[in-house]
Coordinates of C-alpha atoms in Angstrom, one line a residue:
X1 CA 0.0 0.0 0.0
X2 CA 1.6 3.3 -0.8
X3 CA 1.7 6.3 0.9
X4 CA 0.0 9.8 0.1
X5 CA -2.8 11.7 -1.3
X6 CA -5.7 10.8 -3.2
X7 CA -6.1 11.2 -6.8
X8 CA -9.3 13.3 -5.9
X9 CA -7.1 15.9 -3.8
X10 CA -5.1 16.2 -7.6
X11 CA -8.1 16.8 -9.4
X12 CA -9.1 18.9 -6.8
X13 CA -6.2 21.1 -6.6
X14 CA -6.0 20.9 -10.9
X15 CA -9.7 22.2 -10.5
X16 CA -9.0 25.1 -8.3
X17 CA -5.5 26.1 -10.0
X18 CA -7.8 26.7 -13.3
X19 CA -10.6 28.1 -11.6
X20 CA -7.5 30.9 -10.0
X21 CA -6.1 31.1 -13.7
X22 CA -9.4 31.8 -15.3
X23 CA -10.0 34.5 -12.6
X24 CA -6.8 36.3 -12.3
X25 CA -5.8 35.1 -15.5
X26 CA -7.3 38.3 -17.3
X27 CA -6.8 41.0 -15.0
X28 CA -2.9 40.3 -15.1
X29 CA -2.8 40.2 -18.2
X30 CA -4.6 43.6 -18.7
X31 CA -2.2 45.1 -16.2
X32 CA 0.9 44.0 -18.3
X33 CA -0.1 45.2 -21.4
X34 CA -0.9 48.6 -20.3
X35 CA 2.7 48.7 -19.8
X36 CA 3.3 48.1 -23.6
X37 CA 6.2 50.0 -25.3
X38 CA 4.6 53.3 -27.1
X39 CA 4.6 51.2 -30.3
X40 CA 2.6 48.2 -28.5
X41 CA -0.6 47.3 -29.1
X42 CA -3.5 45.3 -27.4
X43 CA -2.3 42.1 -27.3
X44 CA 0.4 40.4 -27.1
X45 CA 3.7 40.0 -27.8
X46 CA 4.8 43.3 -25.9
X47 CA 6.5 45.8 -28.1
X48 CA 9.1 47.0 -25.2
X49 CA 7.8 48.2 -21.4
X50 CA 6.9 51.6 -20.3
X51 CA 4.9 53.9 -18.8
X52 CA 4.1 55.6 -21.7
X53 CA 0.3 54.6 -21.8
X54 CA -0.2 56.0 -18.1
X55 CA 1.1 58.9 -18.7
X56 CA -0.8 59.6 -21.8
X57 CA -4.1 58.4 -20.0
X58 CA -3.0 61.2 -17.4
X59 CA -2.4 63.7 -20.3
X60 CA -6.4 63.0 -21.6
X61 CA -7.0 60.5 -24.7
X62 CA -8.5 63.2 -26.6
X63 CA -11.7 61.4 -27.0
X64 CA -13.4 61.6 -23.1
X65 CA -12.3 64.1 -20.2
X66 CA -11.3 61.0 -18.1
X67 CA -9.8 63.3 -15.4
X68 CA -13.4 64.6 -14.8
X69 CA -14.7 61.2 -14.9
X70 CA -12.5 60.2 -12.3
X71 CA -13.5 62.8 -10.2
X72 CA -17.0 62.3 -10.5
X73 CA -16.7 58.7 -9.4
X74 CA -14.6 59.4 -6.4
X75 CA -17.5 61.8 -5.4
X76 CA -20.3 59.4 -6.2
X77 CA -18.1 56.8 -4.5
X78 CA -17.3 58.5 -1.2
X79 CA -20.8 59.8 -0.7
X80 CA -22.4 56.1 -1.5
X81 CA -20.1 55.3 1.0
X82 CA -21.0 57.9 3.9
X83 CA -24.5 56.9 3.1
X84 CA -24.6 53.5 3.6
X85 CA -22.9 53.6 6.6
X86 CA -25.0 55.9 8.0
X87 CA -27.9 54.2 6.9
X88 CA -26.9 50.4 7.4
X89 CA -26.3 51.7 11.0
X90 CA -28.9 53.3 11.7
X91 CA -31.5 50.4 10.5
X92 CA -28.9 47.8 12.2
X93 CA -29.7 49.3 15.7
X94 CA -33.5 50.1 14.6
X95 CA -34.0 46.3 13.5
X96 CA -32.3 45.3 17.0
X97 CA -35.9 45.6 18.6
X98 CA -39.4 44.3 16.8
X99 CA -41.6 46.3 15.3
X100 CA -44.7 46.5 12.8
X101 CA -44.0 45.6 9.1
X102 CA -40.0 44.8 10.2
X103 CA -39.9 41.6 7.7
X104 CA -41.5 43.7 5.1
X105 CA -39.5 46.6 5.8
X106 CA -36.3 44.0 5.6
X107 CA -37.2 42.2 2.2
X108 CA -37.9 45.1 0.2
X109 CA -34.5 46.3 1.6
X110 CA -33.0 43.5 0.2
X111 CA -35.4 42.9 -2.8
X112 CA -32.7 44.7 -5.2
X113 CA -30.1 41.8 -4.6
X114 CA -32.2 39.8 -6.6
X115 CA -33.6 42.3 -9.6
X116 CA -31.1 42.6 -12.3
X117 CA -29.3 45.6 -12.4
X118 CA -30.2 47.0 -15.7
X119 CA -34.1 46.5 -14.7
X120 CA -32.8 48.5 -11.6
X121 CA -31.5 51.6 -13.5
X122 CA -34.1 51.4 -16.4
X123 CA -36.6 52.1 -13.6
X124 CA -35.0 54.7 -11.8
X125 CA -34.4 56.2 -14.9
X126 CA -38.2 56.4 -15.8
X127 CA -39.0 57.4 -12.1
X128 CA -37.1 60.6 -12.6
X129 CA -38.4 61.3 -16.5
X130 CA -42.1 60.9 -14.5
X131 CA -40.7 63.7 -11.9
X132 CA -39.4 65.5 -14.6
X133 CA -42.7 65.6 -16.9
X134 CA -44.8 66.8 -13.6
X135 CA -42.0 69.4 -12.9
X136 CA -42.5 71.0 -16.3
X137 CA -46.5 70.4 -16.3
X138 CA -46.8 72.3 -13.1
X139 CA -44.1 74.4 -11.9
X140 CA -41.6 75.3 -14.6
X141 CA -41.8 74.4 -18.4
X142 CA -38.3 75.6 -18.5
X143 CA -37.2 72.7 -16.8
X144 CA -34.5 69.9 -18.1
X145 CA -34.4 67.0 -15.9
X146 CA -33.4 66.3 -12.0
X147 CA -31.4 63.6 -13.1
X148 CA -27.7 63.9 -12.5
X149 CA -25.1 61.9 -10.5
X150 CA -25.8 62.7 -6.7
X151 CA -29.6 62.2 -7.8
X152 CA -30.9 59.8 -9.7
X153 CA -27.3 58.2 -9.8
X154 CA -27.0 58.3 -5.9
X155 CA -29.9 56.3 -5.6
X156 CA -29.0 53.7 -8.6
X157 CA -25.9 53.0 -6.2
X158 CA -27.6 52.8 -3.4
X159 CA -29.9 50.2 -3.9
X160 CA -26.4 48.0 -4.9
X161 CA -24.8 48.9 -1.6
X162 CA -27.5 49.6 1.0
X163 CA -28.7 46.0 1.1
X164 CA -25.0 44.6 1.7
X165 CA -24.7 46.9 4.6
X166 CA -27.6 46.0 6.4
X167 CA -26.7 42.3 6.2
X168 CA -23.5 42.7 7.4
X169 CA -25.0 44.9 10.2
X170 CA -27.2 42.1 11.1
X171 CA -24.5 40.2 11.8
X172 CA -22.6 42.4 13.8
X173 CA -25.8 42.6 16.0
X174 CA -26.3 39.0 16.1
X175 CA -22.9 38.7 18.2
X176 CA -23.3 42.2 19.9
X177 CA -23.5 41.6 23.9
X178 CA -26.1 43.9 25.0
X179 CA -25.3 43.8 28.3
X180 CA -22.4 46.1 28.0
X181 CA -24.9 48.7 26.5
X182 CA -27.4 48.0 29.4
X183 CA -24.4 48.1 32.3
X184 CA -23.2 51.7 30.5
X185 CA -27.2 53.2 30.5
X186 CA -27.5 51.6 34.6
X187 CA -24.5 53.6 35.1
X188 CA -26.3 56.9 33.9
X189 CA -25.2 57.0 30.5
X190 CA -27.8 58.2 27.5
X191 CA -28.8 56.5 24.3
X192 CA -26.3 58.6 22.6
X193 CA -23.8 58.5 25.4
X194 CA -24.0 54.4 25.0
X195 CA -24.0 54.3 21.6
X196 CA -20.7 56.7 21.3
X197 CA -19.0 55.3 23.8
X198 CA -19.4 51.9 24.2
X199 CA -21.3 50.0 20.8
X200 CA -19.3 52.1 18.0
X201 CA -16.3 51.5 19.6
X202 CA -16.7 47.9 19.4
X203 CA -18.7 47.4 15.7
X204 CA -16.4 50.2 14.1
X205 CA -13.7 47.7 12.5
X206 CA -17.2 45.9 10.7
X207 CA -18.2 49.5 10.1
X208 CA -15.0 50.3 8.3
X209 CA -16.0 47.1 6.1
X210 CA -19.3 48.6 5.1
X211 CA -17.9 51.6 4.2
X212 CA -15.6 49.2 1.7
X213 CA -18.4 47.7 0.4
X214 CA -20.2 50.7 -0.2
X215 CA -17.3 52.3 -2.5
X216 CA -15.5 49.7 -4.2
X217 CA -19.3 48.6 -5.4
X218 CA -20.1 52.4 -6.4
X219 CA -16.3 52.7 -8.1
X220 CA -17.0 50.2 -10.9
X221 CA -20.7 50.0 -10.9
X222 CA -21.3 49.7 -14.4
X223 CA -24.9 48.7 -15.1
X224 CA -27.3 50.7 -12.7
X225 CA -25.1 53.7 -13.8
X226 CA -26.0 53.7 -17.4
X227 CA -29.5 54.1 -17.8
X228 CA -30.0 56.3 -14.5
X229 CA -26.4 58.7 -14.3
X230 CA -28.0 61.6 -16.4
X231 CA -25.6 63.8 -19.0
X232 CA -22.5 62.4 -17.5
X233 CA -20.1 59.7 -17.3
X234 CA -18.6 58.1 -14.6
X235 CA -15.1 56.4 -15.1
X236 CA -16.0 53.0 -15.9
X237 CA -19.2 54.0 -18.1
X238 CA -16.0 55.8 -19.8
X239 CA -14.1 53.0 -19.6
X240 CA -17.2 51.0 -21.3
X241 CA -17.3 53.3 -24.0
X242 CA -13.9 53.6 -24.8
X243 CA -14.1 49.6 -25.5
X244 CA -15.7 50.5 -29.1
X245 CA -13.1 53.3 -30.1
X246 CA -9.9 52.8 -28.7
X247 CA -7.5 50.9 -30.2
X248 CA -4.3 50.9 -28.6
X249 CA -3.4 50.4 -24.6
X250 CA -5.2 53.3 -23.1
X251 CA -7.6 51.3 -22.2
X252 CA -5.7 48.6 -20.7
X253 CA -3.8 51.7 -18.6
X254 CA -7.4 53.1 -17.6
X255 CA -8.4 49.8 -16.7
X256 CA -4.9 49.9 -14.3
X257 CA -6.0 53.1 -12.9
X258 CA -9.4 52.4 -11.6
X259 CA -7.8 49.0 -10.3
X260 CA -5.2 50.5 -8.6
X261 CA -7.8 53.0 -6.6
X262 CA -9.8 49.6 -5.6
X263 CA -6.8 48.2 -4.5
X264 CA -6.1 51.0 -2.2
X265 CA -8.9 51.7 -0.6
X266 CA -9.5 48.0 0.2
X267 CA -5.3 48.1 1.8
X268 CA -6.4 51.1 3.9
X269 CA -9.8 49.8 5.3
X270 CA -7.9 46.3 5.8
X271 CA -5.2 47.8 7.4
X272 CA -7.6 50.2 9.3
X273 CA -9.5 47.2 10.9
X274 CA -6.0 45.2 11.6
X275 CA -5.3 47.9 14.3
X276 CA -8.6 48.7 15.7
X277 CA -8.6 45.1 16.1
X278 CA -5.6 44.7 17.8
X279 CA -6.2 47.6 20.0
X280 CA -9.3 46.0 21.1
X281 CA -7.5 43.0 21.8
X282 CA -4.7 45.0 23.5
X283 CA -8.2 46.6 25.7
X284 CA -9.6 42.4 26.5
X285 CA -12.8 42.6 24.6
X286 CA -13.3 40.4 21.3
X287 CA -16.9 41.6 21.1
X288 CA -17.7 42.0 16.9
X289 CA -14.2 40.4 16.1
X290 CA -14.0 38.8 12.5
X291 CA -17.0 40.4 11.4
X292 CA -16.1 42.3 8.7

């Protein structure tokens, strides 16, 4: 009888290694080729290595302000971000105690998980042409159109990242003691006193993880912002469009760009966590640990 694995943990591990190559596979190989030489083009073999393609993203392609797209999505991104965190709070303490219509109230939440995105935007996009038509038919003929990105775009992204939040606040709350809050309001302490002092410190480090969610998922939303953004572009409807007229490695360096921002703002909210959790550890309480 010989020693060592199954053939199943092969095929296994054969599985998974293709599954890893057919899912990091393209991204790497976009990242290398927006290094191409500035003869390159969008495949491969590379024609030398530089950074000749960022640079001239950076300089504008002459065909879309991209600098102004990427400002725009930082905005969106950041405010999508303040919002659900503000919001998936707010309902993760509200839903903590029972009330009328809470299951209703928590599936229609959650309803936009499950509706495809483009139906998503398409409807938004029809509520605010509705708003619009009254607008002119009662109060100003003048009128163009309340769409726009902290509008009708705000609330496209919104229905991606609100019902992520709320989950994961459920789960922070589903592991919360509440006896710390009770032993802080027996010792005098308000509602707001408690909840400042004594439950934010502890579910901040899963906070800081909604607050991820919420802007990687508005960075490179693609399909609830194309029916409901308005006049303008955000960076990856840019991104999208540049797909059908671009043909050398700006793309692939753009494509770079909005990775790199992704990449960044998941290290800092990682490494944020890391040391709120180790400084709760340092303080003795493991109360919301791993709940990210």
């Amino acid at each position: 009888m010989t020693e060592g694995r199954p053939r199943s943990f092969y095929v296994l591990a054969i599985f998974f290694a293709a599954y890893v190559l057919f899912l990091y596979g393209p991204m790497i190989a976009i990242y290398v080729l927006s290094f191409q030489g500035p003869q390159g083009g969008l495949t491969f073999p590379m024609n030398g290595v530089s950074t000749y393609w960022l640079s001239k993203l950076f300089q504008g392609t002459g065909i879309v302000d991209l600098g102004a797209a990427f400002r725009r999505s930082l905005l969106l991104g950041v405010i999508v971000m303040a919002v659900t965190v503000v919001l998936s709070v707010a309902a993760g303490m509200a839903f903590r105690r029972k009330f009328k219509a809470q299951s209703i109230l928590f599936y229609s939440a959650i309803a936009s998980l499950i509706v495809p995105s483009i139906i998503t935007s398409l409807g938004i996009s029809l509520e605010f042409r509705i708003i619009d038509d009254v607008i002119k038919g009662f109060f100003n003929e003048n009128f163009e159109t309340s769409m726009g990105l902290l509008t009708s775009g705000l609330g496209a992204h919104l229905t991606w990242t609100l019902p992520f939040g709320l989950l994961i606040m459920f789960a922070i709350f589903n592991r919360f003691d509440p006896r710390l809050e009770e032993a802080a309001r027996d010792l005098g302490a308000t509602p707001w006193q408690a909840f400042r002092h004594v439950v934010l410190p502890i579910i901040l480090p899963s906070v800081i993880g909604i607050g991820l969610f919420g802007f990687t998922l508005s960075w490179d939303e693609l399909a609830r912002s194309s029916q409901a953004i308005g006049a303008v572009n955000t960076l990856p409807l840019d991104l999208q469009g540049l797909t059908t007229t671009v043909t050398n490695p700006d793309i692939y360096a753009l494509g770079t760009v909005i990775s790199a921002v992704s990449f960044a703002v998941i290290a800092l909210s990682l490494g944020t966590i890391h040391m709120l959790n180790k400084r709760q550890a340092a303080k003795g309480s493991d109360a919301g640990k791993g709940l990210v």
